[in-house]
XYZ file of C-alpha atoms in Angstrom:
342
model
C 107.148 67.992 117.263
C 106.583 64.615 115.457
C 108.477 62.787 112.335
C 107.856 59.843 110.517
C 109.097 57.914 107.232
C 108.126 55.169 105.305
C 109.895 53.182 102.784
C 107.375 52.934 99.970
C 109.673 51.151 97.412
C 113.213 50.316 97.680
C 114.017 53.610 95.890
C 111.212 55.916 97.311
C 110.824 56.915 100.655
C 107.789 58.944 102.192
C 108.389 61.258 104.899
C 106.392 63.662 107.332
C 107.017 66.268 110.128
C 104.878 68.161 112.386
C 105.602 70.712 115.206
C 103.460 72.691 117.359
C 104.132 75.356 119.998
C 102.819 77.520 122.358
C 104.462 80.383 124.499
C 102.773 82.901 127.241
C 104.572 85.592 128.617
C 104.035 88.706 130.770
C 106.272 91.713 131.431
C 105.827 94.228 134.121
C 107.190 98.092 132.842
C 106.897 101.138 135.024
C 103.869 103.391 134.323
C 103.554 105.431 131.022
C 104.826 108.999 131.162
C 101.997 110.916 129.409
C 102.270 114.644 128.489
C 99.446 116.805 127.031
C 99.580 120.079 125.512
C 96.565 122.416 126.081
C 94.041 123.316 123.564
C 93.359 119.704 121.603
C 91.639 116.647 122.449
C 88.726 114.834 122.031
C 85.097 116.660 121.988
C 86.471 120.129 121.698
C 87.900 119.924 125.472
C 90.926 121.352 126.414
C 93.471 118.557 126.791
C 95.028 119.731 129.391
C 93.880 121.721 132.667
C 91.380 124.560 132.125
C 92.339 127.192 134.721
C 89.205 126.952 136.384
C 89.727 123.349 137.201
C 89.272 122.888 141.259
C 92.467 120.406 141.358
C 94.937 123.359 140.296
C 96.766 124.018 143.353
C 96.059 127.737 144.860
C 99.739 128.812 144.086
C 99.553 127.933 140.659
C 95.848 129.525 140.114
C 97.127 132.546 141.682
C 100.149 132.861 139.577
C 97.748 132.235 136.258
C 95.279 134.777 137.665
C 98.155 137.433 137.859
C 99.490 136.876 134.581
C 96.077 137.217 133.086
C 95.466 140.570 134.919
C 95.620 143.632 133.151
C 99.139 144.633 134.023
C 99.968 141.783 131.554
C 97.184 142.253 128.820
C 98.922 139.998 126.088
C 98.604 136.782 128.330
C 95.498 134.980 127.660
C 95.982 131.579 129.575
C 93.101 129.401 129.465
C 94.797 125.917 129.915
C 97.948 124.652 131.283
C 99.737 121.524 130.115
C 101.064 118.716 132.233
C 103.318 115.568 131.983
C 103.192 112.861 134.654
C 103.789 109.129 135.163
C 100.332 107.660 135.178
C 100.979 105.380 138.014
C 97.303 104.942 139.541
C 95.851 104.758 136.065
C 97.662 101.973 133.914
C 101.091 100.358 133.188
C 102.809 99.394 130.086
C 102.992 95.802 131.424
C 101.909 93.432 128.742
C 100.697 90.263 128.325
C 101.858 87.759 125.169
C 100.574 84.843 123.572
C 102.528 82.962 120.591
C 101.347 79.930 118.700
C 102.975 78.036 116.000
C 102.180 75.213 113.842
C 103.805 73.537 110.908
C 103.573 70.481 109.029
C 105.486 69.242 106.177
C 105.491 65.833 103.659
C 106.806 64.585 100.491
C 108.090 61.855 98.817
C 112.297 61.596 98.117
C 114.080 59.060 96.278
C 116.043 57.841 93.285
C 115.122 58.095 89.719
C 118.027 56.407 88.484
C 121.912 55.353 89.595
C 122.768 59.161 88.935
C 119.356 61.170 89.665
C 117.347 61.745 92.667
C 114.140 63.634 93.253
C 112.017 65.199 96.072
C 108.453 66.199 95.909
C 107.297 68.158 98.981
C 104.541 70.515 100.844
C 104.877 72.622 103.744
C 102.417 74.799 105.427
C 102.778 76.998 108.522
C 101.160 79.281 110.751
C 102.360 82.011 113.205
C 99.743 83.744 115.532
C 101.058 86.037 117.942
C 98.999 88.535 120.238
C 100.389 91.074 122.432
C 98.106 93.147 125.038
C 98.641 95.859 127.425
C 96.391 98.246 129.488
C 96.041 101.702 128.288
C 93.560 104.854 128.540
C 90.506 106.104 126.250
C 91.329 109.648 125.166
C 87.648 110.671 125.010
C 86.968 109.693 128.535
C 90.542 111.041 129.561
C 89.616 114.700 128.214
C 86.111 114.455 129.875
C 87.777 113.559 133.079
C 90.602 116.435 133.093
C 87.732 118.954 132.522
C 86.318 119.453 136.202
C 84.409 121.822 137.904
C 82.475 122.309 140.975
C 78.732 122.028 141.049
C 76.192 123.793 143.152
C 77.051 121.694 146.069
C 80.923 122.287 145.981
C 81.525 118.873 144.939
C 84.201 118.476 142.068
C 82.626 116.908 139.133
C 83.310 116.713 135.546
C 82.270 119.892 133.688
C 80.174 117.713 130.713
C 76.714 116.478 132.141
C 76.299 113.828 129.135
C 80.066 112.455 130.538
C 78.813 112.540 134.161
C 75.638 110.593 132.987
C 77.771 108.181 131.465
C 80.006 107.716 134.868
C 82.550 110.293 134.148
C 84.820 110.999 137.218
C 87.067 113.964 137.434
C 90.986 112.958 137.846
C 93.561 114.712 139.745
C 97.005 114.035 138.709
C 98.570 117.260 140.917
C 100.858 115.361 143.389
C 101.452 111.620 143.939
C 98.753 109.039 143.958
C 96.410 111.589 143.691
C 94.145 110.106 140.824
C 90.950 108.140 142.574
C 90.416 104.585 141.818
C 87.043 105.862 140.519
C 88.696 108.361 137.823
C 91.431 105.653 137.171
C 88.708 103.098 136.143
C 86.878 105.496 134.292
C 89.776 106.713 131.930
C 91.030 103.014 131.183
C 90.350 101.690 127.927
C 87.304 98.831 128.246
C 89.803 96.724 125.846
C 93.736 96.359 126.098
C 95.734 97.953 123.268
C 96.206 94.820 121.408
C 97.868 93.639 118.462
C 97.014 90.112 116.696
C 99.431 89.190 113.916
C 98.669 85.780 111.858
C 100.684 84.771 109.117
C 100.422 81.687 107.089
C 102.510 80.165 104.427
C 101.985 77.530 101.980
C 104.827 76.032 100.052
C 104.896 73.329 97.418
C 108.247 72.299 95.720
C 109.827 69.612 93.291
C 113.453 69.289 92.729
C 115.621 66.846 90.945
C 119.556 66.192 90.771
C 122.134 64.422 89.323
C 124.480 63.826 86.779
C 123.804 65.452 83.521
C 126.991 64.007 81.265
C 130.324 62.664 82.304
C 133.357 64.813 81.175
C 137.007 63.485 81.477
C 137.498 65.287 84.966
C 134.126 64.349 86.282
C 130.370 64.443 86.101
C 128.581 67.889 85.340
C 126.181 68.145 88.294
C 122.936 69.963 87.832
C 119.582 70.433 89.997
C 116.277 71.771 88.699
C 113.058 72.442 90.368
C 109.854 74.292 90.689
C 107.922 76.066 93.539
C 104.436 77.476 94.341
C 104.630 79.875 97.446
C 101.366 81.430 98.776
C 102.010 84.162 101.899
C 99.192 85.821 103.767
C 99.538 88.087 106.887
C 97.283 89.910 109.065
C 97.616 92.489 111.616
C 94.567 93.434 113.593
C 94.841 96.372 116.110
C 92.237 97.045 118.641
C 89.607 99.734 117.879
C 91.156 102.352 119.996
C 94.370 102.091 118.216
C 92.599 101.980 114.662
C 91.089 105.470 115.671
C 94.076 106.915 117.600
C 92.142 107.331 120.474
C 94.537 105.633 123.201
C 98.218 106.569 124.342
C 99.901 105.308 121.017
C 99.697 106.270 117.420
C 96.900 105.644 115.238
C 97.758 102.447 113.410
C 95.011 100.891 110.589
C 94.924 97.162 110.336
C 97.217 95.261 107.681
C 95.776 92.661 105.219
C 97.614 90.999 102.400
C 98.680 88.302 100.582
C 100.418 87.165 97.612
C 101.832 84.125 95.596
C 104.652 83.286 93.597
C 105.518 80.520 90.759
C 109.047 79.666 90.443
C 111.591 77.634 88.115
C 115.143 77.465 88.992
C 118.226 75.494 88.200
C 122.152 75.146 89.345
C 125.061 73.670 87.148
C 128.353 72.756 88.146
C 131.027 71.985 85.426
C 134.540 70.416 86.379
C 136.944 71.796 83.566
C 140.477 70.417 84.932
C 141.596 68.432 87.950
C 144.632 66.599 89.276
C 147.438 68.340 86.637
C 150.452 70.598 87.004
C 149.604 73.700 88.867
C 145.774 73.048 88.842
C 144.275 70.807 91.539
C 140.617 71.327 90.382
C 139.320 74.274 88.345
C 135.396 74.426 87.892
C 132.528 77.026 86.613
C 129.035 77.216 88.062
C 125.977 78.721 87.537
C 122.472 79.446 88.870
C 119.325 80.852 87.757
C 115.660 81.499 89.106
C 112.489 82.878 87.065
C 109.877 84.256 89.380
C 106.277 85.278 88.513
C 104.891 87.002 91.755
C 101.001 87.966 92.043
C 101.934 91.318 93.406
C 104.851 92.630 91.329
C 104.879 90.403 87.739
C 108.340 88.566 86.865
C 111.502 88.779 88.015
C 114.853 87.075 86.907
C 117.866 86.048 88.995
C 121.110 84.498 88.474
C 124.804 84.095 89.202
C 127.636 82.770 87.594
C 131.253 81.890 88.869
C 134.126 79.676 89.244
C 136.446 77.715 91.689
C 140.315 77.375 91.173
C 142.624 75.433 93.307
C 146.153 75.705 92.645
C 147.195 72.960 95.298
C 145.406 70.987 97.885
C 144.191 72.994 100.766
C 144.380 76.457 98.864
C 141.296 77.406 96.918
C 140.187 80.782 95.072
C 136.434 81.550 94.378
C 134.974 84.051 92.350
C 131.200 85.023 91.834
C 128.716 87.274 90.314
C 125.389 87.479 91.031
C 122.011 89.405 90.035
C 119.424 89.199 92.655
C 115.930 90.591 93.660
C 113.807 91.058 96.572
C 109.912 91.227 96.105
C 108.366 94.057 98.624
C 106.970 92.065 101.841
C 103.345 92.050 102.691
C 103.905 95.024 105.351
C 105.465 97.519 102.543
C 102.713 96.669 99.928
C 99.695 96.742 102.073
C 100.120 98.847 105.016
C 98.273 101.837 105.103
C 99.394 105.295 106.470
C 100.000 105.348 110.056
C 101.204 107.981 112.872
C 104.729 107.698 113.777
C 107.083 109.769 115.895
C 108.880 112.670 114.704
C 112.760 112.524 114.324
C 115.211 115.006 114.953
C 118.894 115.497 114.419
C 121.398 117.336 117.202
């Protein structure tokens, strides 16, 4: 971080601030617990184990055959579901890199002996990237669908997938997925999200005494501000397609700007009289013109009453507005997890 100021004249000072920070971190979390029901998945393959899969233990295969026998004509089991932590395949460990940058500068000083001013500009940027291992569900479905070839070897059923390097995966038991199969089903790129936020703000303000009343100065502050914000949330291609272990999530890109004028006033009514240590009224207003939603008006009014030194009563009424943020305005529909109530 750096900061500097320079006295331009006796009444005007220039100032500058700059900060930069970069943080890298990593975490180690247990392997993901993935579970899949049968009958859905990439390339119309059963996203479970087909009952002719040679990795199915004999006891389970025998039970399926008995259930599908003539003694149970209503049963038609074609595949079985599973749930298992993918210890050999991938973990939920991730790497994170965050970079922040901000500069600010301007001028402040005195207009008269009762009035001060400040004009300033601020620019900031945040870039945050998180990446973790994941699987490619298309490859995962091919690896789950295994058969024996003419030589008795266990191979992927799909010939095109075999030609592309498909290796059948065995999830029955602990540490049974081979290194070749684990590498095949891993996503070639990590599941990642890169968020970039930028903001620019230009502000001009003036504050001072409007008039002097018998019990003090009427203090006011006025100003104008321009703000521009932009945000990008960039997911990897598999997440965009919903083809990894997470939810399908589209990218989010949006921006807006707002122009505002504002003012505040503090009026002393009575001071240092019987039963009134001080009494004043206050007010503030802000008019905002958003490129996204149009114009809004916010204001508040109130007062302060102190009967004796050390005791004060305050009342205030306000009407405020909150404009929608970029995510609320521009995020496309995405998958999420269902909720349930007990």
